């Protein structure tokens, strides 16, 4: 499907990248009109999303509410962000036009959009009293994601990834001597997952925690959560994001417990930039240990079982190409999350890339997916990740 922005033609993948990276504003009339019938909430922790006319799922970060949430959580730290405010303005918006939600650029209509059906997911609590909101998110049509089940030890040591919202929170709390956030129990995760499957159309799950200094300690966390999952109810996939362990047999344990794919994410390939952007990963875990774990998975379990996420927008396309090709030719999926520069500056910038950059990344990954027969997870697609969208574009497939 083709759209027009500032006189330039672009497709759904490119438009998604631009909206995700730049954020948007949503008119109050849209919340009022659709708030009771769609998954649309003014709380930034609900990770709103919408669909383009062809079904492409796009994160809808309302900049006004997002920035107010950041301010409430990092009030002192955000005083430092005042000089970046000009970078946090967006030309994208969703307006109510003839009773329909319309994506606009500089107030000019681009296309009508639609929202996910309403759910009470974010108003619920587990039997133990844990709120769903802030601990789990619904992603697109298919996924429930637990984005940070245990605190990142690298962040607590002052080595958080620059782009990471949760890492920034952990680092700030540790610096001020405050306790870390509540850790959901395996029972909480099971209850939330069952509700999402039975009431929200979910069929797949993402399990993610913070980076740890001990693979054995992380294995205890992961095993307890994996054993608690209602695996028989998950008709889709279980994606597991891990810190590359010192011992490869821990990876075997995770596959035995039902993981379909495992990520050991480098996020940034360029060594000089990675040392600044992902200091803990490079200093404590090292690039080589990431690659050793990914190669171990691919060699033992075959292609498409290992993947490494890249944060698209943090390095040059040339550098990204080197990393993506290294992985793809070994049967490892280079996946792609679009950088959302709304929380913390990265290398002194909060300015996202523009169309030409995203177009080059799309074409690069599409070529690799076809050449090496790689198929990313995603079903109908995820809010911020674009690898499944790129795969569909490369193969001429419908979104759902």
Short mmCIF file of C-alpha atoms in Angstrom, two decimals:
data_model
loop_
_atom_site.label_atom_id
_atom_site.label_comp_id
_atom_site.label_asym_id
_atom_site.label_seq_id
_atom_site.Cartn_x
_atom_site.Cartn_y
_atom_site.Cartn_z
CA UNK A 1 0.00 0.00 0.00
CA UNK A 2 1.28 3.46 -0.86
CA UNK A 3 1.03 6.71 1.08
CA UNK A 4 2.24 10.27 0.54
CA UNK A 5 4.20 12.32 3.10
CA UNK A 6 5.55 15.74 2.12
CA UNK A 7 5.17 14.82 -1.54
CA UNK A 8 7.14 11.55 -1.21
CA UNK A 9 5.66 8.11 -1.77
CA UNK A 10 6.24 5.47 0.89
CA UNK A 11 4.89 2.08 1.87
CA UNK A 12 3.41 0.70 5.10
CA UNK A 13 6.73 -0.46 6.58
CA UNK A 14 8.33 2.93 5.99
CA UNK A 15 5.32 4.81 7.37
CA UNK A 16 5.33 2.60 10.47
CA UNK A 17 9.02 3.33 11.08
CA UNK A 18 8.45 7.07 10.82
CA UNK A 19 5.45 7.13 13.15
CA UNK A 20 7.05 4.83 15.73
CA UNK A 21 10.30 6.82 15.79
CA UNK A 22 8.72 10.28 15.79
CA UNK A 23 5.71 9.59 17.98
CA UNK A 24 2.40 11.39 17.43
CA UNK A 25 -0.39 13.23 19.17
CA UNK A 26 -3.91 11.89 19.50
CA UNK A 27 -6.76 14.37 19.67
CA UNK A 28 -8.93 14.28 22.79
CA UNK A 29 -11.94 13.74 20.54
CA UNK A 30 -10.44 10.42 19.42
CA UNK A 31 -10.10 9.18 23.00
CA UNK A 32 -13.64 10.34 23.73
CA UNK A 33 -15.09 8.68 20.63
CA UNK A 34 -13.22 5.35 20.78
CA UNK A 35 -12.07 4.97 24.39
CA UNK A 36 -15.00 2.72 25.34
CA UNK A 37 -14.82 0.47 22.30
CA UNK A 38 -11.12 0.25 21.48
CA UNK A 39 -7.78 -0.50 23.13
CA UNK A 40 -7.01 3.17 23.55
CA UNK A 41 -5.84 4.61 26.86
CA UNK A 42 -4.27 7.89 27.94
CA UNK A 43 -1.81 6.02 30.19
CA UNK A 44 1.48 5.54 28.33
CA UNK A 45 2.03 2.16 30.04
CA UNK A 46 -0.75 0.60 27.97
CA UNK A 47 1.31 0.83 24.75
CA UNK A 48 -1.51 1.90 22.43
CA UNK A 49 -1.32 0.80 18.83
CA UNK A 50 -3.36 1.18 15.65
CA UNK A 51 -3.67 -0.48 12.26
CA UNK A 52 -2.95 1.04 8.88
CA UNK A 53 -5.51 0.22 6.15
CA UNK A 54 -3.55 -2.88 5.07
CA UNK A 55 -3.41 -4.21 8.65
CA UNK A 56 0.13 -3.12 9.55
CA UNK A 57 0.30 -2.64 13.33
CA UNK A 58 1.90 0.60 14.54
CA UNK A 59 2.80 1.79 18.04
CA UNK A 60 0.83 4.92 18.95
CA UNK A 61 2.97 6.88 21.41
CA UNK A 62 0.99 9.98 22.29
CA UNK A 63 3.81 12.39 23.06
CA UNK A 64 1.83 14.51 25.52
CA UNK A 65 0.89 11.63 27.79
CA UNK A 66 4.20 9.85 27.29
CA UNK A 67 6.25 12.84 28.41
CA UNK A 68 4.02 13.42 31.44
CA UNK A 69 4.55 9.78 32.46
CA UNK A 70 8.31 10.19 32.14
CA UNK A 71 8.22 13.34 34.21
CA UNK A 72 6.35 11.62 37.04
CA UNK A 73 8.84 8.73 37.09
CA UNK A 74 12.10 10.64 36.56
CA UNK A 75 11.29 14.16 37.68
CA UNK A 76 14.88 15.17 38.54
CA UNK A 77 16.55 13.38 35.63
CA UNK A 78 14.12 14.92 33.16
CA UNK A 79 15.24 18.42 34.05
CA UNK A 80 18.32 17.51 32.03
CA UNK A 81 16.18 16.86 28.94
CA UNK A 82 14.94 20.41 28.48
CA UNK A 83 17.57 21.12 25.82
CA UNK A 84 16.18 18.22 23.76
CA UNK A 85 12.57 19.41 23.73
CA UNK A 86 12.80 20.64 20.13
CA UNK A 87 13.64 17.08 19.07
CA UNK A 88 10.55 15.73 20.83
CA UNK A 89 8.04 17.59 18.67
CA UNK A 90 6.12 15.55 16.13
CA UNK A 91 4.26 16.34 12.91
CA UNK A 92 2.19 13.14 13.11
CA UNK A 93 -1.25 13.03 14.68
CA UNK A 94 -4.47 11.07 14.77
CA UNK A 95 -7.54 13.26 14.34
CA UNK A 96 -11.26 12.60 14.21
CA UNK A 97 -12.49 13.41 10.70
CA UNK A 98 -16.09 12.57 9.73
CA UNK A 99 -16.29 10.31 12.79
CA UNK A 100 -13.26 8.28 11.63
CA UNK A 101 -9.74 8.23 13.12
CA UNK A 102 -7.31 9.58 10.54
CA UNK A 103 -3.52 9.61 10.62
CA UNK A 104 -2.27 13.05 9.60
CA UNK A 105 1.09 14.61 8.80
CA UNK A 106 1.33 18.37 9.41
CA UNK A 107 -2.47 18.29 9.74
CA UNK A 108 -2.88 16.83 6.24
CA UNK A 109 -4.72 13.45 6.11
CA UNK A 110 -2.57 10.44 5.23
CA UNK A 111 -5.01 7.57 5.74
CA UNK A 112 -7.76 6.26 7.99
CA UNK A 113 -6.64 3.95 10.79
CA UNK A 114 -8.36 1.51 13.11
CA UNK A 115 -7.83 0.37 16.70
CA UNK A 116 -7.79 -2.97 18.50
CA UNK A 117 -11.01 -4.09 20.23
CA UNK A 118 -11.58 -2.89 23.79
CA UNK A 119 -10.35 -5.04 26.67
CA UNK A 120 -10.31 -4.56 30.43
CA UNK A 121 -6.82 -6.11 30.51
CA UNK A 122 -5.12 -3.00 31.90
CA UNK A 123 -7.63 -2.43 34.67
CA UNK A 124 -7.20 -5.91 36.14
CA UNK A 125 -5.11 -7.28 39.00
CA UNK A 126 -3.96 -10.82 39.68
CA UNK A 127 -5.16 -12.80 42.69
CA UNK A 128 -2.02 -11.65 44.54
CA UNK A 129 -2.92 -8.01 43.86
CA UNK A 130 -0.39 -7.34 41.09
CA UNK A 131 -1.74 -4.88 38.50
CA UNK A 132 -1.49 -5.98 34.89
CA UNK A 133 -0.60 -2.41 33.87
CA UNK A 134 3.09 -1.75 34.20
CA UNK A 135 3.95 -5.45 34.30
CA UNK A 136 2.64 -6.74 30.98
CA UNK A 137 1.53 -5.28 27.66
CA UNK A 138 -0.59 -6.47 24.76
CA UNK A 139 1.27 -6.18 21.47
CA UNK A 140 -0.78 -6.04 18.31
CA UNK A 141 -3.29 -8.87 17.87
CA UNK A 142 -1.27 -11.88 18.96
CA UNK A 143 1.14 -11.12 21.76
CA UNK A 144 1.37 -10.57 25.47
CA UNK A 145 4.80 -9.33 26.51
CA UNK A 146 6.45 -9.26 29.93
CA UNK A 147 9.02 -6.63 29.15
CA UNK A 148 11.23 -6.73 32.26
CA UNK A 149 10.33 -9.45 34.75
CA UNK A 150 13.42 -8.94 36.92
CA UNK A 151 15.66 -5.88 37.34
CA UNK A 152 18.70 -5.35 35.16
CA UNK A 153 21.86 -5.85 37.21
CA UNK A 154 23.95 -4.01 34.63
CA UNK A 155 21.74 -0.95 35.09
CA UNK A 156 22.04 -1.20 38.87
CA UNK A 157 25.81 -1.15 38.39
CA UNK A 158 25.50 2.11 36.43
CA UNK A 159 25.84 0.48 32.99
CA UNK A 160 22.32 0.64 31.57
CA UNK A 161 21.71 0.75 27.84
CA UNK A 162 21.20 4.40 26.89
CA UNK A 163 17.93 3.83 25.02
CA UNK A 164 16.30 1.59 27.66
CA UNK A 165 13.40 3.07 29.64
CA UNK A 166 13.41 0.30 32.26
CA UNK A 167 17.19 0.37 32.57
CA UNK A 168 17.08 4.08 33.21
CA UNK A 169 14.59 3.50 35.99
CA UNK A 170 16.72 0.79 37.62
CA UNK A 171 19.85 2.91 37.37
CA UNK A 172 18.11 5.93 38.85
CA UNK A 173 16.71 3.91 41.77
CA UNK A 174 20.08 2.31 42.50
CA UNK A 175 21.85 5.66 42.40
CA UNK A 176 19.40 7.06 44.95
CA UNK A 177 19.53 3.97 47.15
CA UNK A 178 15.88 3.12 46.52
CA UNK A 179 14.48 -0.43 46.32
CA UNK A 180 14.00 -2.09 42.96
CA UNK A 181 10.48 -2.55 41.52
CA UNK A 182 8.27 -5.49 42.42
CA UNK A 183 9.11 -8.78 40.66
CA UNK A 184 6.03 -10.66 39.38
CA UNK A 185 5.69 -14.21 40.62
CA UNK A 186 5.38 -17.20 38.26
CA UNK A 187 1.74 -17.41 39.37
CA UNK A 188 1.18 -13.78 38.35
CA UNK A 189 2.67 -14.43 34.92
CA UNK A 190 0.53 -17.53 34.45
CA UNK A 191 -2.64 -15.69 35.44
CA UNK A 192 -1.98 -12.72 33.17
CA UNK A 193 -1.10 -15.01 30.26
CA UNK A 194 -4.22 -17.14 30.68
CA UNK A 195 -6.41 -14.06 30.76
CA UNK A 196 -4.74 -12.63 27.66
CA UNK A 197 -5.21 -15.90 25.77
CA UNK A 198 -8.80 -16.47 26.82
CA UNK A 199 -10.07 -12.90 26.57
CA UNK A 200 -7.78 -10.85 24.32
CA UNK A 201 -7.08 -13.16 21.36
CA UNK A 202 -3.44 -13.66 22.33
CA UNK A 203 -1.61 -16.77 21.13
CA UNK A 204 2.07 -15.96 21.75
CA UNK A 205 4.25 -14.60 24.53
CA UNK A 206 7.51 -12.70 25.04
CA UNK A 207 9.49 -13.36 28.20
CA UNK A 208 12.13 -10.72 28.97
CA UNK A 209 14.15 -9.82 32.03
CA UNK A 210 17.07 -7.59 32.85
CA UNK A 211 20.67 -8.59 32.15
CA UNK A 212 22.27 -10.58 34.96
CA UNK A 213 25.82 -11.25 36.11
CA UNK A 214 25.07 -14.93 36.76
CA UNK A 215 23.65 -17.30 34.18
CA UNK A 216 22.71 -19.75 36.91
CA UNK A 217 20.73 -17.11 38.79
CA UNK A 218 18.97 -16.07 35.59
CA UNK A 219 18.19 -19.72 34.85
CA UNK A 220 16.26 -19.95 38.12
CA UNK A 221 14.13 -16.95 37.14
CA UNK A 222 13.48 -18.21 33.62
CA UNK A 223 12.79 -21.82 34.60
CA UNK A 224 10.19 -20.81 37.17
CA UNK A 225 8.37 -18.62 34.67
CA UNK A 226 8.57 -21.15 31.86
CA UNK A 227 7.28 -23.96 34.06
CA UNK A 228 4.32 -21.80 35.08
CA UNK A 229 3.24 -20.92 31.54
CA UNK A 230 -0.01 -22.47 30.28
CA UNK A 231 1.94 -23.81 27.31
CA UNK A 232 -0.94 -25.91 26.03
CA UNK A 233 -3.04 -22.75 25.57
CA UNK A 234 -0.40 -20.86 23.58
CA UNK A 235 -1.06 -21.81 19.96
CA UNK A 236 1.69 -19.49 18.75
CA UNK A 237 5.24 -18.99 19.96
CA UNK A 238 7.22 -18.47 23.13
CA UNK A 239 10.03 -15.97 22.56
CA UNK A 240 12.68 -15.87 25.26
CA UNK A 241 15.14 -13.00 25.60
CA UNK A 242 18.18 -13.97 27.68
CA UNK A 243 21.60 -12.82 28.80
CA UNK A 244 24.04 -15.11 26.95
CA UNK A 245 25.03 -17.61 29.67
CA UNK A 246 28.51 -18.80 30.50
CA UNK A 247 27.40 -22.42 30.02
CA UNK A 248 25.65 -23.48 26.80
CA UNK A 249 23.70 -26.22 28.58
CA UNK A 250 21.52 -23.51 30.10
CA UNK A 251 20.33 -22.72 26.60
CA UNK A 252 19.42 -26.39 26.16
CA UNK A 253 17.40 -26.16 29.36
CA UNK A 254 15.34 -23.28 27.95
CA UNK A 255 14.48 -25.16 24.78
CA UNK A 256 13.53 -28.19 26.86
CA UNK A 257 11.15 -25.97 28.81
CA UNK A 258 9.34 -24.94 25.65
CA UNK A 259 11.05 -21.87 24.19
CA UNK A 260 10.49 -21.67 20.44
CA UNK A 261 13.13 -19.04 19.76
CA UNK A 262 15.80 -17.45 21.90
CA UNK A 263 17.28 -13.98 21.56
CA UNK A 264 20.70 -12.87 22.70
CA UNK A 265 20.39 -9.30 21.50
CA UNK A 266 23.40 -7.18 20.67
CA UNK A 267 21.19 -4.16 19.78
CA UNK A 268 24.14 -2.31 18.20
CA UNK A 269 26.80 -3.91 15.97
CA UNK A 270 29.32 -1.07 15.70
CA UNK A 271 31.86 -1.63 18.49
CA UNK A 272 32.65 2.01 19.24
CA UNK A 273 29.01 3.04 19.43
CA UNK A 274 28.01 -0.09 21.33
CA UNK A 275 30.59 0.63 24.03
CA UNK A 276 28.77 3.89 24.73
CA UNK A 277 25.16 2.90 24.03
CA UNK A 278 25.18 -0.61 25.56
CA UNK A 279 28.07 -0.41 28.05
CA UNK A 280 27.00 -3.27 30.31
CA UNK A 281 26.46 -5.71 27.46
CA UNK A 282 29.87 -5.00 25.98
CA UNK A 283 31.82 -4.72 29.23
CA UNK A 284 30.27 -7.55 31.26
CA UNK A 285 28.91 -9.99 28.66
CA UNK A 286 31.01 -9.06 25.61
CA UNK A 287 30.08 -9.18 21.96
CA UNK A 288 31.82 -12.52 21.54
CA UNK A 289 29.71 -14.26 24.17
CA UNK A 290 26.57 -13.04 22.43
CA UNK A 291 27.83 -14.42 19.13
CA UNK A 292 28.94 -17.70 20.71
CA UNK A 293 25.47 -18.25 22.18
CA UNK A 294 23.69 -17.36 18.94
CA UNK A 295 25.93 -19.63 16.88
CA UNK A 296 25.46 -22.45 19.38
CA UNK A 297 21.68 -22.23 19.00
CA UNK A 298 21.80 -22.09 15.22
CA UNK A 299 24.29 -24.96 14.89
CA UNK A 300 22.47 -27.26 17.33
CA UNK A 301 18.82 -26.36 16.74
CA UNK A 302 18.90 -25.15 13.16
CA UNK A 303 18.09 -21.86 11.41
CA UNK A 304 15.37 -19.50 12.61
CA UNK A 305 15.68 -20.56 16.25
CA UNK A 306 18.13 -17.83 17.32
CA UNK A 307 17.73 -14.11 16.80
CA UNK A 308 19.42 -10.89 17.79
CA UNK A 309 17.58 -7.60 17.96
CA UNK A 310 18.95 -4.40 16.49
CA UNK A 311 17.67 -1.00 17.60
CA UNK A 312 17.08 0.62 14.23
CA UNK A 313 18.29 4.20 14.19
CA UNK A 314 21.32 3.96 16.47
CA UNK A 315 24.02 3.22 13.89
CA UNK A 316 24.75 3.63 10.22
CA UNK A 317 23.13 1.34 7.69
CA UNK A 318 26.62 0.22 6.65
CA UNK A 319 27.42 -0.99 10.16
CA UNK A 320 24.01 -2.58 10.50
CA UNK A 321 24.53 -4.38 7.20
CA UNK A 322 27.76 -5.97 8.43
CA UNK A 323 26.07 -7.29 11.57
CA UNK A 324 22.87 -8.42 9.88
CA UNK A 325 24.79 -10.28 7.17
CA UNK A 326 27.03 -12.00 9.73
CA UNK A 327 23.98 -13.32 11.54
CA UNK A 328 21.79 -14.15 8.56
CA UNK A 329 24.38 -16.25 6.74
CA UNK A 330 24.58 -18.40 9.89
CA UNK A 331 20.82 -18.92 10.12
CA UNK A 332 20.36 -16.33 12.89
CA UNK A 333 17.55 -13.83 12.40
CA UNK A 334 18.55 -10.15 12.58
CA UNK A 335 15.40 -8.63 14.04
CA UNK A 336 14.59 -4.93 14.15
CA UNK A 337 13.04 -2.65 16.76
CA UNK A 338 12.61 0.99 15.80
CA UNK A 339 14.38 3.39 18.16
CA UNK A 340 11.92 5.56 20.07
CA UNK A 341 13.98 8.51 21.35
CA UNK A 342 11.40 9.71 23.87
CA UNK A 343 12.96 8.68 27.17
CA UNK A 344 16.71 9.26 27.21
CA UNK A 345 19.15 10.81 24.75
CA UNK A 346 21.47 8.37 23.00
CA UNK A 347 24.96 9.65 22.31
CA UNK A 348 23.70 13.17 22.90
CA UNK A 349 20.77 12.96 20.50
CA UNK A 350 17.03 12.44 20.62
CA UNK A 351 16.54 12.98 16.89
CA UNK A 352 15.28 9.95 14.93
CA UNK A 353 16.28 9.05 11.36
CA UNK A 354 14.17 9.97 8.35
CA UNK A 355 12.67 8.06 5.44
CA UNK A 356 15.79 7.24 3.42
CA UNK A 357 17.44 5.51 6.38
CA UNK A 358 14.41 3.34 7.12
CA UNK A 359 13.96 2.48 3.45
CA UNK A 360 17.55 1.28 3.22
CA UNK A 361 17.15 -0.87 6.36
CA UNK A 362 13.92 -2.37 5.03
CA UNK A 363 15.50 -3.34 1.72
CA UNK A 364 18.62 -4.71 3.44
CA UNK A 365 16.74 -7.00 5.81
CA UNK A 366 14.24 -8.06 3.15
CA UNK A 367 17.09 -9.22 0.92
CA UNK A 368 18.65 -11.23 3.77
CA UNK A 369 15.37 -12.85 4.82
CA UNK A 370 14.78 -14.06 1.26
CA UNK A 371 18.38 -15.08 0.53
CA UNK A 372 18.80 -17.14 3.70
CA UNK A 373 15.18 -18.37 4.09
CA UNK A 374 14.72 -16.61 7.41
CA UNK A 375 11.23 -16.11 8.83
CA UNK A 376 10.90 -13.85 11.89
CA UNK A 377 8.24 -14.42 14.51
CA UNK A 378 5.36 -12.03 14.78
CA UNK A 379 2.13 -13.34 13.26
CA UNK A 380 0.23 -10.12 12.58
CA UNK A 381 3.19 -8.03 13.66
CA UNK A 382 4.32 -6.19 16.76
CA UNK A 383 3.96 -2.58 17.88
CA UNK A 384 7.58 -1.44 17.57
CA UNK A 385 9.38 -4.34 15.85
CA UNK A 386 9.34 -4.35 12.04
CA UNK A 387 11.04 -7.63 11.10
CA UNK A 388 7.72 -9.41 10.47
CA UNK A 389 6.44 -6.44 8.45
CA UNK A 390 9.61 -6.51 6.36
CA UNK A 391 9.29 -10.27 5.85
CA UNK A 392 5.72 -9.86 4.58
CA UNK A 393 6.74 -7.00 2.31
CA UNK A 394 9.58 -9.07 0.85
CA UNK A 395 7.27 -11.99 0.11
CA UNK A 396 4.20 -10.00 -0.96
CA UNK A 397 2.12 -11.43 1.90
CA UNK A 398 -0.95 -9.88 3.57
CA UNK A 399 -0.57 -8.61 7.12
CA UNK A 400 -2.91 -11.11 8.78
#
